[in-house]
């Protein structure tokens, strides 16, 4: 978990906003759920916002523990609609190291801070007040000052080991649930193949977002009965379906949507579009997102002579993303395994594009083939195969008569397997089962 210094904190009890259960839902025990993440809100983590909203709609109580507060002024409308800022419970970590010590010391005067095992849980006896351990200590103090939860959910795998120690040290009875979404099961494991050994032995429920990651968890030693695929869903209502067609003389509008990083394949996307334009096709490329490769990508477009055909939209809120998708004909997402081992789970941008009716062009990468049926809802090519990517782009551009059937197939796949409402129902079911299983294990 990375050290941050601006996490917000609210009073111990939530303020005001309590959503009624979904109409027609039978009354069940209300769950108190703790969500842990590094930063909240983060514009790219719409899937987490959908989970929070879905749980609140079902009458459950969600508290958010994030070491750093994101930008609440430029975020998804769900954050405001559900007043999620008021659900943050993490103590603010002062910027000044001395203030961190003084503030932490003041909390040790409270009874909740003195639970068995806390000092050992975060190696304070051995490593003292390093920046990382201080960050972990603030997370512990933030958690321990709350009543015990029914569920503790680490939204990313790299948070799991710290939360396992925290749950043990704080004597929490809540099951520890850990989601694995991408880098946490790719680049983390490449750096340290044993990063999750203890977590996989002792955690209660692991939720990979794909069958691909499920197999990897089991290969690393996770008990199969504690691994359940829970796909990251989208609200399909936010992405209205429209059958795609192209008017005579109209350029094909291609969109790339995502962070401009190595694993997203932005440079491959620009290369394929440039080659198609050089081959005489009329294309326009819209790039929605930002990242460390933006300068290099802009130079590449300029050197290929297509700068006038590329529109740089920058990062956009959810409503604007939906509008950009609605105005496009095709989405290209040539995902690759980054040099540091980082991989995608199943990119949300593909789900959103398919829900909107766009044929998609992507790669045989991680869980992508579980979403995109090659030749049915779009095309898949091997990672780093620039010739195949270019050729499949030409196939899509040259055969717009294929678009309607591909769009319908993509929409049907997303509605069937990636709709957030159904997935949130499944999440609650898995929570309840994890509680029952932990209760049985604790008496054995």
XYZ file of C-alpha atoms in Angstrom:
444
model
C 0.000 0.000 0.000
C 1.447 3.330 -0.953
C 1.898 6.234 1.397
C -0.347 9.191 0.805
C -0.942 12.271 2.849
C -4.313 13.783 2.148
C -6.963 11.235 3.081
C -10.129 12.782 4.435
C -11.902 11.603 7.529
C -15.469 12.030 8.670
C -17.173 11.498 11.987
C -17.621 7.921 13.128
C -21.262 7.750 12.035
C -22.482 8.343 8.462
C -24.410 11.520 7.776
C -27.877 11.596 6.376
C -27.840 9.701 3.111
C -29.340 6.258 3.524
C -30.655 4.569 0.419
C -33.756 2.421 0.694
C -33.469 -1.202 -0.426
C -34.393 -1.938 -4.007
C -38.180 -2.079 -4.348
C -39.567 -5.553 -3.885
C -36.464 -6.892 -2.101
C -37.113 -9.128 0.876
C -35.812 -7.812 4.156
C -32.468 -9.405 5.073
C -29.813 -8.633 7.602
C -28.150 -5.319 6.868
C -24.421 -5.779 6.368
C -21.757 -3.330 7.551
C -19.021 -3.412 4.932
C -15.556 -1.818 4.967
C -14.054 -1.047 1.545
C -10.275 -0.512 1.450
C -8.390 1.163 -1.409
C -5.423 3.481 -1.884
C -7.262 6.447 -3.412
C -10.921 7.409 -3.466
C -12.483 8.526 -5.702
C -10.450 7.617 -8.763
C -12.082 8.314 -12.111
C -10.903 5.012 -13.597
C -12.478 2.935 -10.803
C -16.101 3.169 -11.915
C -16.564 -0.521 -11.105
C -16.003 0.223 -7.404
C -18.497 3.090 -7.482
C -21.037 0.734 -9.055
C -20.481 -1.740 -6.222
C -20.902 0.911 -3.529
C -24.073 2.274 -5.138
C -25.473 -1.232 -5.592
C -24.840 -2.174 -1.970
C -26.404 1.049 -0.713
C -29.432 0.480 -2.939
C -29.816 -2.894 -1.292
C -29.881 -1.357 2.176
C -26.347 -2.176 3.285
C -23.907 0.206 4.967
C -20.565 0.838 3.256
C -17.658 2.672 4.867
C -14.666 3.696 2.758
C -11.075 3.516 3.981
C -8.795 5.257 1.478
C -5.425 6.662 2.438
C -5.711 9.438 -0.089
C -8.702 11.503 -1.164
C -9.048 11.931 -4.902
C -10.663 14.837 -6.697
C -14.253 15.107 -5.481
C -14.892 18.052 -7.806
C -14.202 16.109 -11.014
C -15.496 12.616 -10.580
C -18.338 10.291 -11.481
C -21.854 11.535 -10.757
C -22.446 8.492 -8.527
C -20.046 9.969 -5.967
C -22.282 13.014 -5.553
C -25.566 11.180 -5.981
C -24.761 8.784 -3.140
C -22.785 11.328 -1.073
C -19.877 8.908 -0.903
C -17.481 11.452 0.559
C -19.442 11.228 3.796
C -18.691 7.518 3.945
C -14.922 7.965 4.167
C -13.522 6.816 7.510
C -9.753 6.994 7.074
C -7.903 9.345 9.372
C -6.090 12.136 7.558
C -2.348 11.466 7.331
C -0.465 14.744 7.960
C 2.125 15.771 5.400
C 4.734 16.646 8.010
C 6.495 13.571 9.490
C 6.563 15.090 12.980
C 2.846 15.823 12.804
C 2.232 12.220 11.764
C 3.930 10.998 14.939
C 2.150 13.481 17.183
C -1.264 12.737 15.709
C -0.714 8.976 15.866
C 0.411 9.302 19.489
C -2.782 11.166 20.344
C -4.832 8.264 19.005
C -2.894 5.806 21.137
C -4.471 7.523 24.112
C -7.806 6.067 22.990
C -8.878 2.610 24.187
C -9.500 1.287 20.665
C -5.805 1.600 19.781
C -4.706 -0.941 22.354
C -5.819 -4.212 20.930
C -3.493 -7.217 21.083
C -1.076 -7.617 18.222
C -1.317 -4.174 16.615
C 2.334 -3.257 17.071
C 3.456 -6.636 15.792
C 0.937 -6.579 12.946
C 2.680 -3.633 11.337
C 6.258 -4.494 12.359
C 6.539 -1.317 14.414
C 8.698 -3.079 16.974
C 11.141 -4.113 14.277
C 11.033 -1.287 11.723
C 9.927 1.684 13.793
C 8.177 4.668 12.224
C 9.089 4.337 8.562
C 6.814 6.094 6.095
C 5.203 2.842 5.010
C 4.616 1.609 8.531
C 3.183 4.963 9.561
C 0.731 4.760 6.675
C -0.229 1.262 7.740
C -0.547 2.414 11.319
C -2.987 5.159 10.305
C -5.014 2.584 8.424
C -5.088 0.414 11.541
C -6.142 3.295 13.791
C -8.817 4.336 11.295
C -10.222 0.823 11.207
C -10.024 0.056 14.914
C -11.921 3.146 16.011
C -15.002 1.785 14.213
C -17.277 -0.993 15.500
C -16.458 -4.374 13.977
C -17.697 -4.926 10.445
C -19.533 -7.835 8.881
C -17.256 -7.782 5.822
C -13.776 -6.349 5.219
C -13.178 -5.997 1.466
C -9.778 -5.150 -0.017
C -10.633 -3.796 -3.456
C -7.175 -4.648 -4.807
C -5.001 -7.634 -3.990
C -1.936 -5.658 -2.945
C -3.909 -4.350 0.056
C -4.735 -7.860 1.246
C -1.586 -8.767 3.229
C -1.775 -5.610 5.367
C -5.481 -6.124 6.007
C -4.872 -9.737 6.983
C -2.428 -8.572 9.659
C -4.820 -5.852 10.721
C -7.749 -8.252 11.021
C -5.674 -10.625 13.111
C -4.186 -7.944 15.314
C -7.535 -6.265 15.862
C -9.290 -9.577 16.489
C -11.848 -8.802 13.802
C -14.480 -11.469 13.243
C -15.297 -10.193 9.753
C -14.347 -12.305 6.735
C -11.533 -10.816 4.666
C -12.600 -10.548 1.027
C -9.973 -9.619 -1.576
C -10.589 -8.592 -5.188
C -7.896 -9.112 -7.836
C -8.221 -6.864 -10.861
C -5.009 -6.567 -12.889
C -1.622 -5.272 -11.779
C -2.194 -6.780 -8.325
C -1.988 -10.265 -9.846
C 0.517 -9.574 -12.618
C 3.246 -7.015 -11.929
C 3.077 -7.609 -8.150
C 3.686 -11.321 -8.644
C 6.465 -10.675 -11.153
C 8.274 -8.578 -8.516
C 7.591 -11.021 -5.685
C 6.196 -14.480 -6.518
C 5.494 -15.089 -2.814
C 3.740 -11.790 -2.101
C 0.421 -13.486 -1.340
C 1.493 -16.774 0.250
C 0.073 -16.063 3.708
C -2.934 -14.176 2.355
C -3.958 -17.098 0.142
C -3.620 -19.520 3.060
C -5.669 -17.429 5.485
C -7.968 -15.081 3.560
C -11.650 -15.973 3.464
C -12.752 -15.164 -0.099
C -10.881 -14.169 -3.252
C -12.703 -12.469 -6.114
C -10.722 -12.405 -9.381
C -12.402 -10.521 -12.219
C -11.747 -13.262 -14.789
C -11.327 -17.001 -15.211
C -7.760 -16.227 -16.312
C -6.998 -14.702 -12.900
C -8.889 -17.478 -11.101
C -6.519 -20.024 -12.592
C -3.539 -17.893 -11.599
C -4.716 -17.605 -7.988
C -5.173 -21.345 -7.755
C -1.712 -21.902 -9.242
C -0.335 -19.633 -6.505
C -1.964 -21.790 -3.839
C -5.416 -20.323 -3.200
C -7.896 -23.022 -2.105
C -10.309 -23.424 -5.060
C -13.346 -23.358 -2.764
C -12.408 -19.819 -1.684
C -11.981 -18.439 -5.216
C -15.028 -17.088 -7.048
C -14.962 -15.114 -10.289
C -16.797 -11.808 -9.827
C -16.607 -9.814 -13.019
C -16.426 -6.026 -12.824
C -19.761 -4.779 -14.058
C -21.064 -1.684 -15.759
C -24.427 0.035 -15.655
C -25.629 -0.785 -19.154
C -28.328 1.906 -18.917
C -25.577 4.525 -19.073
C -24.448 3.264 -22.477
C -27.474 3.237 -24.798
C -27.218 0.811 -27.693
C -27.096 2.236 -31.202
C -26.578 0.214 -34.351
C -23.494 1.467 -36.203
C -23.389 2.453 -39.842
C -21.346 4.821 -42.008
C -22.720 7.307 -44.482
C -21.172 7.511 -47.978
C -18.056 9.660 -47.895
C -17.971 9.726 -44.103
C -14.651 8.838 -42.414
C -14.587 5.882 -40.030
C -14.406 7.284 -36.514
C -12.141 5.134 -34.336
C -11.859 5.700 -30.587
C -9.133 4.752 -28.094
C -10.282 5.067 -24.500
C -8.027 4.613 -21.479
C -4.865 5.653 -19.727
C -1.965 6.306 -22.077
C 0.271 3.614 -20.650
C 2.217 0.681 -22.051
C -0.307 -2.035 -21.215
C -3.168 -0.149 -22.911
C -1.339 -0.285 -26.257
C -1.767 3.365 -27.268
C 1.297 3.349 -29.532
C 0.070 0.242 -31.340
C -3.313 1.866 -31.870
C -1.748 4.944 -33.459
C 0.492 2.800 -35.664
C -2.447 0.746 -36.963
C -4.511 3.847 -37.722
C -1.557 5.528 -39.446
C -0.976 2.479 -41.652
C -4.670 2.335 -42.571
C -4.654 6.012 -43.532
C -1.479 5.483 -45.566
C -3.286 2.647 -47.345
C -5.971 5.084 -48.484
C -8.670 4.672 -45.835
C -10.435 7.704 -44.421
C -10.105 7.450 -40.636
C -10.273 9.763 -37.659
C -8.915 8.729 -34.276
C -10.176 10.154 -30.973
C -8.022 9.495 -27.923
C -9.762 9.852 -24.554
C -7.372 9.696 -21.606
C -4.011 10.825 -20.337
C -0.825 9.183 -19.124
C 2.933 9.014 -19.248
C 3.049 8.060 -22.935
C 1.082 11.060 -24.164
C 4.096 13.054 -25.377
C 5.540 10.033 -27.171
C 2.143 9.246 -28.711
C 1.744 12.817 -29.972
C 5.201 12.674 -31.573
C 4.374 9.351 -33.189
C 1.183 10.742 -34.715
C 3.024 13.808 -35.996
C 5.888 11.774 -37.480
C 3.374 9.479 -39.200
C 1.725 12.530 -40.763
C -1.682 11.950 -39.164
C -1.673 14.693 -36.509
C -4.651 16.378 -38.187
C -6.613 13.110 -38.030
C -6.073 12.573 -34.288
C -8.235 14.343 -31.699
C -6.892 14.453 -28.143
C -9.840 14.657 -25.742
C -7.907 14.136 -22.500
C -9.518 12.535 -19.437
C -13.293 12.801 -19.428
C -16.092 12.222 -16.909
C -18.427 9.279 -17.393
C -21.156 11.216 -19.230
C -18.638 12.579 -21.739
C -17.145 9.106 -22.249
C -20.593 7.787 -23.143
C -21.009 10.653 -25.628
C -17.661 9.940 -27.286
C -18.592 6.278 -27.643
C -21.964 7.212 -29.117
C -20.235 9.299 -31.800
C -17.746 6.576 -32.814
C -17.870 3.640 -35.211
C -15.154 1.350 -33.804
C -13.084 0.981 -30.613
C -9.481 -0.173 -30.684
C -7.891 -1.490 -27.464
C -4.666 -3.370 -28.257
C -3.806 -4.403 -24.688
C -0.370 -5.909 -24.017
C 1.577 -7.261 -21.080
C 3.796 -4.383 -19.955
C 7.537 -4.796 -19.466
C 7.011 -4.839 -15.687
C 4.486 -7.669 -16.026
C 1.405 -5.466 -15.628
C -1.717 -6.883 -17.245
C -5.330 -5.908 -17.604
C -8.161 -7.788 -15.956
C -11.060 -7.283 -18.364
C -11.000 -3.613 -19.445
C -14.162 -1.661 -18.705
C -13.718 0.331 -21.900
C -14.402 -2.801 -23.931
C -17.590 -3.474 -21.985
C -18.774 0.115 -22.371
C -18.043 0.136 -26.104
C -19.784 -3.184 -26.658
C -22.790 -2.079 -24.637
C -22.962 1.004 -26.882
C -23.005 -1.136 -30.026
C -19.430 -0.641 -31.232
C -17.476 -3.458 -32.852
C -14.173 -3.730 -30.991
C -10.603 -4.584 -31.953
C -8.435 -5.930 -29.134
C -5.857 -8.599 -28.284
C -5.611 -12.100 -26.844
C -4.618 -10.731 -23.462
C -5.503 -11.787 -19.913
C -9.308 -11.983 -19.569
C -10.141 -10.116 -22.792
C -11.097 -13.304 -24.732
C -13.690 -14.034 -22.018
C -15.495 -10.859 -23.089
C -14.785 -10.441 -26.796
C -15.760 -13.348 -29.034
C -13.364 -13.207 -31.967
C -15.198 -12.694 -35.235
C -18.550 -12.251 -33.474
C -18.435 -9.024 -31.437
C -15.140 -7.835 -32.905
C -11.678 -9.137 -33.604
C -8.791 -10.307 -31.449
C -5.133 -10.520 -32.462
C -1.987 -11.614 -30.663
C -0.216 -9.099 -28.452
C 2.393 -6.990 -30.286
C 1.303 -8.344 -33.688
C 1.163 -4.995 -35.471
C 0.527 -6.523 -38.892
C -2.467 -8.505 -37.667
C -3.834 -5.459 -35.821
C -3.547 -3.363 -38.977
C -5.152 -6.032 -41.141
C -8.094 -6.516 -38.774
C -8.601 -2.765 -38.631
C -8.776 -2.741 -42.433
C -11.298 -5.594 -42.301
C -13.559 -3.568 -40.013
C -13.170 -0.357 -41.987
C -13.776 -2.066 -45.336
C -16.804 -4.071 -44.202
C -19.252 -1.821 -42.348
C -21.980 -4.336 -43.190
C -20.507 -6.461 -40.367
C -20.952 -3.756 -37.743
C -24.645 -4.189 -36.854
C -24.367 -7.920 -36.075
C -21.131 -7.386 -34.129
C -22.725 -4.580 -32.155
C -25.768 -6.659 -31.242
C -23.602 -9.599 -30.183
C -21.441 -7.352 -28.013
C -24.428 -5.756 -26.303
C -25.968 -9.160 -25.594
C -22.708 -10.455 -24.071
C -22.354 -7.467 -21.741
C -25.997 -7.607 -20.660
C -25.696 -11.325 -19.909
C -22.374 -11.406 -18.030
C -21.310 -7.890 -17.032
C -24.428 -6.063 -15.864
C -23.651 -4.429 -12.514
C -27.083 -5.106 -11.011
C -26.807 -8.853 -11.352
C -23.173 -8.791 -10.233
C -24.030 -6.751 -7.129
C -26.679 -9.340 -6.227
C -24.020 -12.014 -6.576
C -21.589 -9.990 -4.452
C -24.059 -9.852 -1.546
C -24.651 -13.581 -1.859
C -20.903 -14.216 -1.739
C -20.537 -11.949 1.297
C -23.206 -13.903 3.169
C -21.670 -17.227 2.215
C -18.222 -16.024 3.355
C -19.684 -15.088 6.757
C -21.293 -18.490 7.129
C -18.132 -20.300 6.073
C -15.934 -18.271 8.436
C -18.323 -18.966 11.287
C -18.109 -22.690 10.630
C -14.311 -22.599 10.335
C -13.959 -20.647 13.584
C -15.673 -23.365 15.642
C -13.787 -26.257 14.078
